Coordinates of C-alpha atoms in Angstrom, one line a residue:
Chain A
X1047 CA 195.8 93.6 113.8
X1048 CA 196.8 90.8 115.9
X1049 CA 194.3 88.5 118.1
X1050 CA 195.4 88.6 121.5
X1051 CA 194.6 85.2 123.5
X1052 CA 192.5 86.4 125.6
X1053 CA 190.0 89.0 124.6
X1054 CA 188.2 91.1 127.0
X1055 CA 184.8 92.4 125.6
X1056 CA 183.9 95.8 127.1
X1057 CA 180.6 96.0 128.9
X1058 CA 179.1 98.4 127.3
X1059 CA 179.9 96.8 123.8
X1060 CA 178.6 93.6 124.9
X1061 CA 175.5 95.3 125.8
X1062 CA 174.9 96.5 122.0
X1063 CA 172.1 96.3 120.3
X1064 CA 172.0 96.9 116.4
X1065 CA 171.1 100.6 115.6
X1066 CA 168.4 101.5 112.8
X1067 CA 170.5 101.9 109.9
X1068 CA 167.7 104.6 108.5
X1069 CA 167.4 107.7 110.6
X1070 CA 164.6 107.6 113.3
X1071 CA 162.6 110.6 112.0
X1072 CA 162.5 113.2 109.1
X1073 CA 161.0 116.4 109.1
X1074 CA 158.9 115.3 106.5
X1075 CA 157.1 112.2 108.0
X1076 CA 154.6 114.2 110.2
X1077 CA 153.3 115.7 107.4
X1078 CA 152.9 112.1 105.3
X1079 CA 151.4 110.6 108.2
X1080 CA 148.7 113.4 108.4
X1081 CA 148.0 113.3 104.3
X1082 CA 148.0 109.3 104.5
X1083 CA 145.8 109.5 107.5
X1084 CA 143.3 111.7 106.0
X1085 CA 143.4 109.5 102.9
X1086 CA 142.3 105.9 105.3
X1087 CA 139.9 108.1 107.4
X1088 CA 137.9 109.4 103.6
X1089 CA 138.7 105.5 102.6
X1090 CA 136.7 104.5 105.8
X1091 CA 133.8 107.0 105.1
X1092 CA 133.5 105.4 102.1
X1093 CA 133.5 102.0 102.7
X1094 CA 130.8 102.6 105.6
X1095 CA 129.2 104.7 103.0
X1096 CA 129.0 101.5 100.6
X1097 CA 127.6 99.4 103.3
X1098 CA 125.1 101.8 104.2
X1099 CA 124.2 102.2 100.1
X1100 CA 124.3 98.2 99.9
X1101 CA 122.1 97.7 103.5
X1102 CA 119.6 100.3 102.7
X1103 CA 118.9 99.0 98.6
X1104 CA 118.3 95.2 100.9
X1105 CA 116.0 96.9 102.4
X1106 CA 114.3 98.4 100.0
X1107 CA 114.2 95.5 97.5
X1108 CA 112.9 93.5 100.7
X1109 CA 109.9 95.9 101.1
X1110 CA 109.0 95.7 97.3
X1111 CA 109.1 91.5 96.7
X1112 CA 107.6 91.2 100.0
X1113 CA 104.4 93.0 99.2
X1114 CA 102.0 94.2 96.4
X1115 CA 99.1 96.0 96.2
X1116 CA 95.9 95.6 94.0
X1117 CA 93.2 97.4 93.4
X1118 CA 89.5 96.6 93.2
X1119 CA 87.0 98.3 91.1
X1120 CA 83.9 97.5 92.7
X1121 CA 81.2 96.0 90.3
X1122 CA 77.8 98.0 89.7
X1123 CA 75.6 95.1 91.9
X1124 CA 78.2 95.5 94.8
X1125 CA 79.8 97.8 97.0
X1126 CA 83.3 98.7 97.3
X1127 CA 84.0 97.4 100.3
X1128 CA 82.7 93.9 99.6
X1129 CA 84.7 93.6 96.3
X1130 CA 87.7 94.4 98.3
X1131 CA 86.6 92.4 101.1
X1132 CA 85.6 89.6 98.4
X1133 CA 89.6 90.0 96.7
X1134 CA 91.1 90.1 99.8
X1135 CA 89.7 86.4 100.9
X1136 CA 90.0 85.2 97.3
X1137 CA 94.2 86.6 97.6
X1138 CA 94.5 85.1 100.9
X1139 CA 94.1 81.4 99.5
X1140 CA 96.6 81.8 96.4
X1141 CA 100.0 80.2 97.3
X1142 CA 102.7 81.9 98.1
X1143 CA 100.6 85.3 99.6
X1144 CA 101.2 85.2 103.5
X1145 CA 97.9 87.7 104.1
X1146 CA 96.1 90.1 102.7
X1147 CA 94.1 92.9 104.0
X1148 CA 91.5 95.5 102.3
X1149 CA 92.4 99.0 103.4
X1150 CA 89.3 100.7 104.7
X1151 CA 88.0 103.6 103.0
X1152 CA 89.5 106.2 105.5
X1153 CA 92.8 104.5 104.4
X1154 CA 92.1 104.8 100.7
X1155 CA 90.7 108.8 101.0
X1156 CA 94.2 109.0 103.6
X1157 CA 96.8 107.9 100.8
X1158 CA 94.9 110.5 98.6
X1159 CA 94.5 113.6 100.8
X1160 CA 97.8 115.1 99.9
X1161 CA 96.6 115.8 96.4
X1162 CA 92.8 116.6 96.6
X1163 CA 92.3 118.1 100.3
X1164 CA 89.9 116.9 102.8
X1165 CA 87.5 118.4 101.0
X1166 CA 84.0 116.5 100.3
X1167 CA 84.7 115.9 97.1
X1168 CA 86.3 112.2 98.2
X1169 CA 82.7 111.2 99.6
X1170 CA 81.9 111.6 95.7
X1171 CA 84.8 110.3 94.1
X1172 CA 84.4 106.2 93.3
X1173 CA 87.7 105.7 95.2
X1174 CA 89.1 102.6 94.8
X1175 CA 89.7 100.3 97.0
X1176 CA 93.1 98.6 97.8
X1177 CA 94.0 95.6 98.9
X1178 CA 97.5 95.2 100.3
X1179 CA 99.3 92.0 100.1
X1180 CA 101.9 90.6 101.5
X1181 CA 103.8 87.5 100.2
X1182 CA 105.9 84.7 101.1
X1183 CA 109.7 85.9 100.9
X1184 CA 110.6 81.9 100.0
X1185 CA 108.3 82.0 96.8
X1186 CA 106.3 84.9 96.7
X1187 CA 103.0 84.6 94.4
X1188 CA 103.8 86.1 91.4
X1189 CA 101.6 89.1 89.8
X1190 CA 100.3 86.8 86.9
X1191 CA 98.9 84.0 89.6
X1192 CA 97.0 86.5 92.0
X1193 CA 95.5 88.5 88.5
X1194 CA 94.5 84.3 87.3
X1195 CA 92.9 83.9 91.0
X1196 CA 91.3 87.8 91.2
X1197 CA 89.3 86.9 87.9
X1198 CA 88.7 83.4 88.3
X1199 CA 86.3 84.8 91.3
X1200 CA 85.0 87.6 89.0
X1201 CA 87.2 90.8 90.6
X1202 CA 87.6 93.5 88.2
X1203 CA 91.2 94.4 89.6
X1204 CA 95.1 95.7 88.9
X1205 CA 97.7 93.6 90.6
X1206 CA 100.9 95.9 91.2
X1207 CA 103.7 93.9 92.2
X1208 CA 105.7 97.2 92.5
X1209 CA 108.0 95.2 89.7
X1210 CA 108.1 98.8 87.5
X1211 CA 109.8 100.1 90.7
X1212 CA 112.4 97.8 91.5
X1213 CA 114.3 97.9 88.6
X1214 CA 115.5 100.9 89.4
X1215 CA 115.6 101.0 92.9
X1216 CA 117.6 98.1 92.1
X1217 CA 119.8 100.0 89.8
X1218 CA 119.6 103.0 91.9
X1219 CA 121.6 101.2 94.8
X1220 CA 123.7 99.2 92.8
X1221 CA 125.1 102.7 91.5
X1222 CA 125.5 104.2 95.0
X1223 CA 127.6 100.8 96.1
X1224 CA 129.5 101.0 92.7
X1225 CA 130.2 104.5 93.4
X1226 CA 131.2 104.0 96.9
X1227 CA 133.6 101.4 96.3
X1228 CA 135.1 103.4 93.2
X1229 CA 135.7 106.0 95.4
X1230 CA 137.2 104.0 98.1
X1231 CA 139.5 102.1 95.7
X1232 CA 140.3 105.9 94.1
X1233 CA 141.7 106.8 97.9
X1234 CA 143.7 103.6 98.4
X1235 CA 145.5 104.6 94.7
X1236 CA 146.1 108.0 96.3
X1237 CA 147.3 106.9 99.1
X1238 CA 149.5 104.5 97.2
X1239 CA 150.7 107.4 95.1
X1240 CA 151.7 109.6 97.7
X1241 CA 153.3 106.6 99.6
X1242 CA 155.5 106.3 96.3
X1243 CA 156.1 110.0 95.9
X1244 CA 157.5 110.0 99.5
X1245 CA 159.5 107.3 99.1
X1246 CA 161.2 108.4 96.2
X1247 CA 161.9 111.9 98.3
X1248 CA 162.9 109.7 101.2
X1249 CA 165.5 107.6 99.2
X1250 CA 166.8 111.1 97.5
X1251 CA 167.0 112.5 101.1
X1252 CA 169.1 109.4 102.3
X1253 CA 170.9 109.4 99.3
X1254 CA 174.0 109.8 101.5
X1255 CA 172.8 106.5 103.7
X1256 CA 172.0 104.4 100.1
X1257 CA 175.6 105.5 99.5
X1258 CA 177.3 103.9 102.2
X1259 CA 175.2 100.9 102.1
X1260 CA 176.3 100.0 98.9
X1261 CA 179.5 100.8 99.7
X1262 CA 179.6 98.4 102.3
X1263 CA 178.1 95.4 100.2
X1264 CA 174.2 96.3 100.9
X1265 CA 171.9 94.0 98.6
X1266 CA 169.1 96.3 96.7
X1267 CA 166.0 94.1 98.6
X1268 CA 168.0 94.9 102.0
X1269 CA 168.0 98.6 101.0
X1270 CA 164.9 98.2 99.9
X1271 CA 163.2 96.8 102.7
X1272 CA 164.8 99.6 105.5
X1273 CA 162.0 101.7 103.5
X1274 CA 159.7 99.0 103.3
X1275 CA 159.4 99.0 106.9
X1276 CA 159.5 102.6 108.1
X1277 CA 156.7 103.7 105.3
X1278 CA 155.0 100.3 106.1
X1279 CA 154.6 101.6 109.7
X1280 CA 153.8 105.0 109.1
X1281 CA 151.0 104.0 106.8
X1282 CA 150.0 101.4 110.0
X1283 CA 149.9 104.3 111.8
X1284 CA 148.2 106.3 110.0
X1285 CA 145.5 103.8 109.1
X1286 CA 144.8 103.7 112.8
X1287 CA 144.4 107.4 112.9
X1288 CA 142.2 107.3 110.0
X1289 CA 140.0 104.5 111.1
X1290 CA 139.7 105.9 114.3
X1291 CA 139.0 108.7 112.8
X1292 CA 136.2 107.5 111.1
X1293 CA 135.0 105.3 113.4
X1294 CA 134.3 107.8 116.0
X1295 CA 132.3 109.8 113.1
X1296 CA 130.0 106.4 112.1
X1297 CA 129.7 105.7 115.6
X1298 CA 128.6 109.8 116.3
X1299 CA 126.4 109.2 113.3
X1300 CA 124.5 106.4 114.7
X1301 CA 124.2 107.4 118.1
X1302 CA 122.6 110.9 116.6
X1303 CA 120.2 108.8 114.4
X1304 CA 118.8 106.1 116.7
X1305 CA 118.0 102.8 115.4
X1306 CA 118.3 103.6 111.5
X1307 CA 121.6 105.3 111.5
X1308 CA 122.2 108.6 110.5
X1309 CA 119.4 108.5 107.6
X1310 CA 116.7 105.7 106.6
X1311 CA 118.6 106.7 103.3
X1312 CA 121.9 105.3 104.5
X1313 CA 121.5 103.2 107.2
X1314 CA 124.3 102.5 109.6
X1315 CA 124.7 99.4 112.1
X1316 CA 127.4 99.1 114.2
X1317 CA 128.6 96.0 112.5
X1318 CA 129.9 98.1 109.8
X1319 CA 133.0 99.3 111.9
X1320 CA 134.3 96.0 112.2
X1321 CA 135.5 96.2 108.6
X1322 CA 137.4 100.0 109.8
X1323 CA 140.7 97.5 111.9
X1324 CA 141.1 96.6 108.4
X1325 CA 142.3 99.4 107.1
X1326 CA 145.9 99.8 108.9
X1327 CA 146.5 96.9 107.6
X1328 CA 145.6 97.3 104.4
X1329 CA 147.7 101.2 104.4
X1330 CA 150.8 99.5 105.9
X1331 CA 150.5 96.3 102.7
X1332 CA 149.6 99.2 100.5
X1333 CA 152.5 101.5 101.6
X1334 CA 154.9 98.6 101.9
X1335 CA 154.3 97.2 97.8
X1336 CA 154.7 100.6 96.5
X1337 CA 157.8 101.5 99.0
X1338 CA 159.3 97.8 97.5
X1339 CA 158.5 98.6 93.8
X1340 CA 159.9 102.2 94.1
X1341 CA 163.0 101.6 95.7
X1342 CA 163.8 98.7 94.1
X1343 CA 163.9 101.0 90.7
X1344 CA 165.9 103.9 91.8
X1345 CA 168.4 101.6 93.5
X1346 CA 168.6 99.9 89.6
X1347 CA 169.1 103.1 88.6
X1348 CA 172.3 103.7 90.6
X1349 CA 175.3 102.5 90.0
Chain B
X752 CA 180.1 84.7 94.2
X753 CA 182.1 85.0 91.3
X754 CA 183.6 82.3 89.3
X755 CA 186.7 81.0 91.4
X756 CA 189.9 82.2 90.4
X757 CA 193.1 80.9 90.6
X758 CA 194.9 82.0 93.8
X759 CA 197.7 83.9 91.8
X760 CA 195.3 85.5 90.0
X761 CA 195.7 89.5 90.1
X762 CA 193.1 91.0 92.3
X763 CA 192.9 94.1 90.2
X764 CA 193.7 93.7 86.4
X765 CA 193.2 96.6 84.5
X766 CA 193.5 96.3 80.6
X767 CA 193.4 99.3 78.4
X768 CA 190.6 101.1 80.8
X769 CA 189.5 104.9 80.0
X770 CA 186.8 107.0 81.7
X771 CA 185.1 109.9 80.5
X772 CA 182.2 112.0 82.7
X773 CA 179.5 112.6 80.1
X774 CA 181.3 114.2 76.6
X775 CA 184.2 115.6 78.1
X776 CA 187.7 114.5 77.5
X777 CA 188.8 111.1 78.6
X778 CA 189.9 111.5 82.7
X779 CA 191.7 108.0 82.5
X780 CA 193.4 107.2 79.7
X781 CA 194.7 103.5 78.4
X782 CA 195.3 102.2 81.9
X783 CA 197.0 98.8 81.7
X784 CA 198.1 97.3 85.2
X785 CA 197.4 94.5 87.2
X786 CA 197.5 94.3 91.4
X787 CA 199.2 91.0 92.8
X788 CA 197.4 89.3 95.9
X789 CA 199.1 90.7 98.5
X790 CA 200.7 93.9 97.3
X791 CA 201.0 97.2 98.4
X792 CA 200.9 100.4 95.9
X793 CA 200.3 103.8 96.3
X794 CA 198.7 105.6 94.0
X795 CA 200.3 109.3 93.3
X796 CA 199.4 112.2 90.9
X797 CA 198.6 115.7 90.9
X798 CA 195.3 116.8 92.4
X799 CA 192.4 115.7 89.2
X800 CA 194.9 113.2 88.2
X801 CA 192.4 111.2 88.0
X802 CA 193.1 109.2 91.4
X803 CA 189.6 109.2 93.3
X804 CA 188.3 107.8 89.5
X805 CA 190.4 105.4 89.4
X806 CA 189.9 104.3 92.8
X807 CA 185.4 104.4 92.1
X808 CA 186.3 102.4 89.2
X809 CA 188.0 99.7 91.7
X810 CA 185.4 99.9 94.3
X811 CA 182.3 99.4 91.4
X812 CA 181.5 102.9 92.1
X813 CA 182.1 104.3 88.1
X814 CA 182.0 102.0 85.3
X815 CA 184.8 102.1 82.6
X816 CA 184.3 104.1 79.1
X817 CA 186.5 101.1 77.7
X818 CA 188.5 98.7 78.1
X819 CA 188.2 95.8 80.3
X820 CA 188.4 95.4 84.2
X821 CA 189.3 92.6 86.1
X822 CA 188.4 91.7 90.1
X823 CA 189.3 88.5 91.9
X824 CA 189.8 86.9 88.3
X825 CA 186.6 88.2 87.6
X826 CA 185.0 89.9 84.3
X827 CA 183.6 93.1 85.7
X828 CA 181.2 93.7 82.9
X829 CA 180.2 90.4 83.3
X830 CA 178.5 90.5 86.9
X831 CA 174.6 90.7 87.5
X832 CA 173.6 93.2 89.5
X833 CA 173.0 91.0 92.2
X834 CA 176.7 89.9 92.3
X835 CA 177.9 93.3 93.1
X836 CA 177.0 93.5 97.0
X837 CA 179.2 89.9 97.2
X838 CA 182.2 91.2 95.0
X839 CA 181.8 95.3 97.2
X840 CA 182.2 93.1 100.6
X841 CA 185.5 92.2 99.5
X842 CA 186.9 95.7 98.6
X843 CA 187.2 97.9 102.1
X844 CA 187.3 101.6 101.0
X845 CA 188.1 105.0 102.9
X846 CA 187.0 107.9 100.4
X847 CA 188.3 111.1 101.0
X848 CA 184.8 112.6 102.6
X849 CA 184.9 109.6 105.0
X850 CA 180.7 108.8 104.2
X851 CA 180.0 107.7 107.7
X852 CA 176.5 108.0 109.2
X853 CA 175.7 110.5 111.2
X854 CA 172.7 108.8 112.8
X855 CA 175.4 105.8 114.1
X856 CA 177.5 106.2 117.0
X857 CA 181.2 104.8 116.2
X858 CA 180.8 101.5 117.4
X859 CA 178.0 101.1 115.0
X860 CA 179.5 102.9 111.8
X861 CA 182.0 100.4 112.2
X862 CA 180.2 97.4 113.0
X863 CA 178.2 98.3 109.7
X864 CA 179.5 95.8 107.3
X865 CA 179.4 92.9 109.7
X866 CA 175.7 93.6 110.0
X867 CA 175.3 93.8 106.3
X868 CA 177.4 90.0 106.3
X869 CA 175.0 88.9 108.8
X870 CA 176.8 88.6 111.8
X871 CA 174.6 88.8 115.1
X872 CA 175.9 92.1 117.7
X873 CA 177.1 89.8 120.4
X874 CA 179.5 88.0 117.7
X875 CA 181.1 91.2 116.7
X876 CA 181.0 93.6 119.4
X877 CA 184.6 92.1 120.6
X878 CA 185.9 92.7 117.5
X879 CA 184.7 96.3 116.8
X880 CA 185.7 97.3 120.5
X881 CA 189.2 95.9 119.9
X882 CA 189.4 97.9 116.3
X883 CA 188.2 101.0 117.8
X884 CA 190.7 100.9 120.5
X885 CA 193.0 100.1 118.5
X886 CA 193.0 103.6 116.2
X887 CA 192.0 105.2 119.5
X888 CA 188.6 106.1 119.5
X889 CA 188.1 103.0 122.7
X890 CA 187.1 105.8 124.6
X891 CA 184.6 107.6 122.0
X892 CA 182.6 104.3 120.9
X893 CA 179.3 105.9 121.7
X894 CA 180.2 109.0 120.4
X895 CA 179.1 110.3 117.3
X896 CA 180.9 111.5 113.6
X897 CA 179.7 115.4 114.3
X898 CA 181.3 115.5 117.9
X899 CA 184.4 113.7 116.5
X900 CA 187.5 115.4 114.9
X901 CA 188.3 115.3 111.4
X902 CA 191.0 113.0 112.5
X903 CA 188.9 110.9 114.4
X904 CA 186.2 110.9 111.6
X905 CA 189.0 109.8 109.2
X906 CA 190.2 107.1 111.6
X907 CA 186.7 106.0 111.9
X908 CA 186.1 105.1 108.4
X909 CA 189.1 103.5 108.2
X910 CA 188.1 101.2 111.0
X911 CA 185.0 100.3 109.0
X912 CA 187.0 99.7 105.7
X913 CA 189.2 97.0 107.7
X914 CA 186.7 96.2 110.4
X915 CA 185.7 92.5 107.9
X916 CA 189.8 92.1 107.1
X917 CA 188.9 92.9 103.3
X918 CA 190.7 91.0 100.7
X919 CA 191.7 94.4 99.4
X920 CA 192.2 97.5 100.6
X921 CA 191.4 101.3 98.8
X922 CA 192.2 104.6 100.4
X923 CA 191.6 107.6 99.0
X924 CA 194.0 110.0 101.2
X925 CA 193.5 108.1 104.6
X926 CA 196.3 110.4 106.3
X927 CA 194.9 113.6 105.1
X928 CA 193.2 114.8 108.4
X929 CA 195.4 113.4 110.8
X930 CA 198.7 114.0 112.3
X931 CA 202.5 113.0 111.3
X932 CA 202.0 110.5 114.7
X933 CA 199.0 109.3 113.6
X934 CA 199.2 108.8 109.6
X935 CA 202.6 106.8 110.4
X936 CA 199.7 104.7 112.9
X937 CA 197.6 104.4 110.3
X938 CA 200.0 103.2 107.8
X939 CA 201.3 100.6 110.5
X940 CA 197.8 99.5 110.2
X941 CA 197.8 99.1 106.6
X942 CA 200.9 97.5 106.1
X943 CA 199.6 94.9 109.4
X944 CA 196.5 94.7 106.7
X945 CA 198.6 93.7 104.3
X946 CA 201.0 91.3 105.8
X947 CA 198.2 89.4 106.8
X948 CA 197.1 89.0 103.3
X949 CA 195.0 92.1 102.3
X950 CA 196.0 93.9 98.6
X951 CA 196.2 97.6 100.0
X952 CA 196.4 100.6 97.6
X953 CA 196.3 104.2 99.2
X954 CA 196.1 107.3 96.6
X955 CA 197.8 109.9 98.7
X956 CA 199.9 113.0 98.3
X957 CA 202.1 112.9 101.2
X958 CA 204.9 112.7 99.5
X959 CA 207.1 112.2 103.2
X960 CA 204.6 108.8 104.1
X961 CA 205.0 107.3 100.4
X962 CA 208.9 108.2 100.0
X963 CA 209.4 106.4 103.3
X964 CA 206.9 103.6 103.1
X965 CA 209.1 101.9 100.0
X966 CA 206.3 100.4 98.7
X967 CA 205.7 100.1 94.6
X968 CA 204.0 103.7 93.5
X969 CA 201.7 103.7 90.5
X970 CA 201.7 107.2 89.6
X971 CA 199.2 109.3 87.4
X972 CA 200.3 112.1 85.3
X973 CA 197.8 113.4 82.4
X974 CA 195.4 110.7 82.9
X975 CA 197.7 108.0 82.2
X976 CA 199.5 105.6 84.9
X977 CA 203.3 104.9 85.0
X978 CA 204.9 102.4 88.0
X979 CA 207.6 103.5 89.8
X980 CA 209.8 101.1 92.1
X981 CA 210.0 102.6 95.8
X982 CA 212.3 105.2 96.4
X983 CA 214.1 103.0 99.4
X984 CA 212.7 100.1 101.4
X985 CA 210.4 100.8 104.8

């Protein structure tokens, strides 16, 4: 094998440009990008789902400090609508409450109408009065200052500052946002596990490529890495299927429930699916570790 | 890389090696030999005399029951795992099933283990053009190994085994799928191989091609090896 002097390179070899040493397709990745797609699209659900749990317990714990509600019993020399008009000025001058307002007595015999009727039996019921307050979000007046204040001026009254409710509304939400992120996490393991499963099947279907790899003096991490790529970009792929997927459901879901989202349960804003480009990314790092940490193990295996 | 070896020092040193598959009998037996730099052998025996073993053993392919193996002044045993793909770029092989890709068109079966040494397209396409015209496949470069003969298939690997000018050379039956025409071609391309430096051993029962070659002959009978000198010179 002699080198002539002057070599002429043929066109089309000059042209060249390296081949993929892995085969283009296999039968089998359609059916992984579906199963990994479907994985990042339930993943997606459920990190809206958790943003949604996390927004709505905000809300909620917003509504209960920024408010409480007291209620007067009206002494025998008075009338029930000037004790409450009598708390409501003495609870507007303690620090911290914003305003306070008595609830007329149509109000009161409202909230209780769903249990006793409209019947006349309210107009001889000593109903009493409520007064609802609501306090400074930067340092709300605590329960104990407003009960000092309501019997300093005399007020025979019950401050509720709803704090036997938020405990476990609190608790309540952090369980739904625990639970949604468990559940995400769950899918990205499943995901990771069926990357690995298919990785393994895809280095026993190419067991005749490893071969000759080796053969020609092919490093493990170089081996490795051909799969590290392809499943990295199927799971890219299929993240972006997925998200879409997703997407186009929170979107549908927020559109269908105006303003609060699907549910004042779980409310949705369209700021959450700006977190949903995340996910191909996250599939194709996900897909690409356990691709890397699988290979790398059967190839130590062999020979 | 392996520690550096004096340049005398036997490329292939063999020293009471035996391979077993599993618990059946030994396949190789007490094999003692050593391969100068240089050298040209063939390796004869009967078909399961043990040839394409010996041959995996050589190429890193098997590892030995016992006994101690030598490569480029190298302790075998001894190598990480991470050595191996620097020690396999020296050896060029052609195994009897030919293991070329069938997703790669010639040109880029052969170019594959200048890709795997890192050398850009543009650096070798000049050389894998002028290899594949020279064992004439010029004309088939984009073709690939299912619409190729068995003779072109076989010439194919062989093109890939020399394609990086190897420091040694294994063949297991490199003539077996082609014509008389072309296995004399081929064997012109070994011995070429070899006069430019390259240790070549080629397991083959052709017993016309070895008899006339006059090269040494390291034959196995009954899983043991025995050298013969060459019938008559080349």
């Amino acid at each position: 094998m002699s080198e002539p002097a002057a070599r002429t390179v043929p066109p089309a070899a000059r042209r060249r440009r390296a081949a993929p040493l892995l085969p283009p397709r296999d039968a089998r990745d359609g059916a992984l990008v579906f199963v990994v797609a479907t994985l990042c699209f339930l993943a997606c659900l459920a990190v809206v789902a958790a943003l949604g749990a996390d927004r709505a317990a905000s809300g909620w714990r917003g509504e209960l400090t920024g408010s409480a509600t007291v209620v007067v019993r009206p002494r025998a020399d008075e009338t029930a609508d000037s004790a409450a008009a009598r708390a409501a000025e003495t609870l507007a001058g303690v620090r911290g409450v914003v305003e306070a307002d008595a609830l007329e007595r149509e109000k009161a015999d409202a909230l209780l109408e769903p249990w006793l009727g409209k019947d006349d039996i309210l107009k001889d019921l000593p109903v009493p009065r409520l007064v609802s307050v609501d306090l400074d979000s930067r340092s709300p007046a605590s329960a104990a200052d407003m009960d000092r204040a309501l019997k300093a001026a005399g007020i025979d009254a019950t401050v509720d500052d709803h704090s036997l409710w938020l405990k476990d509304v609190l608790r309540a939400a952090a369980i739904a946002r625990a639970a949604a992120i468990a559940v995400a996490t769950l899918i990205a393991a499943a995901a990771a596990a069926v990357i690995v499963f298919a990785t393994r099947a895809g280095l026993a279907a190419r067991g005749d490529v490893v071969s000759v790899l080796h053969l020609a003096g092919a490093e493990d991490g170089f081996i490795a890495d051909l799969f590290v790529v392809r499943f990295a970009r199927m799971a890219a792929l299929a993240g972006l299927f997925g998200a879409g997927g997703a997407a186009a459901l929170a979107a549908l879901a927020r559109l269908a429930g105006g303003g609060q989202g699907l549910t004042p349960v779980l409310p949705l804003a369209w700021s959450d699916l700006m977190v949903l480009p995340a996910c191909p990314l996250i599939a194709a790092l996900v897909a690409a570790l356990a691709a890397r940490a699988t290979a790398l193990r059967l190839l130590g295996e062999t020979t | 890389m392996t520690d550096a070896a004096p340049d005398d020092a036997p490329v292939v040193r063999f020293d009471g090696v035996g391979l077993r598959y599993g618990r059946s009998p030994e396949v190789l037996r007490d094999l003692t030999f050593e391969l100068a730099p240089g050298s040209f052998h063939f390796l004869t025996g009967a078909s399961g005399a043990g040839k394409t073993s010996l041959l995996r053993l050589i190429h890193l392919a098997l590892k030995p029951s016992r006994g101690l193996i030598s490569l480029f002044g190298a302790d075998v045993a001894s190598l990480k795992r991470r050595q191996l793909p620097m020690m396999r770029r020296r050896i060029g092989v052609v195994l009897q099933d030919k293991r070329l890709l069938e997703h790669l068109n010639a040109f880029d079966n052969v170019a594959l283990p200048l890709r795997l040494a890192g050398r850009k397209p543009a650096d070798y396409a000049g050389d894998v053009a002028e290899l594949l015209t020279w064992v004439g496949l010029g004309e088939r470069m984009d073709a690939y190994p299912q619409a190729l003969s068995g003779g072109e298939q076989q010439r194919l690997a062989i093109a890939r085994a020399v394609v990086n000018r190897p420091e040694i050379l294994l063949a297991d039956e490199p003539t077996g799928d082609v014509d008389h025409e072309m296995a004399l071609r081929i064997l012109r391309l070994f011995v070429e191989l070899n006069r430019l430096g390259t240790t070549v051993l080629i397991a083959s029962h052709d017993e016309a091609l070895v008899a006339g070659s006059g090269r040494a002959i390291l034959h196995l009978e009954g899983g043991r090896l025995e050298r013969i000198a060459p019938a008559r010179p080349l």
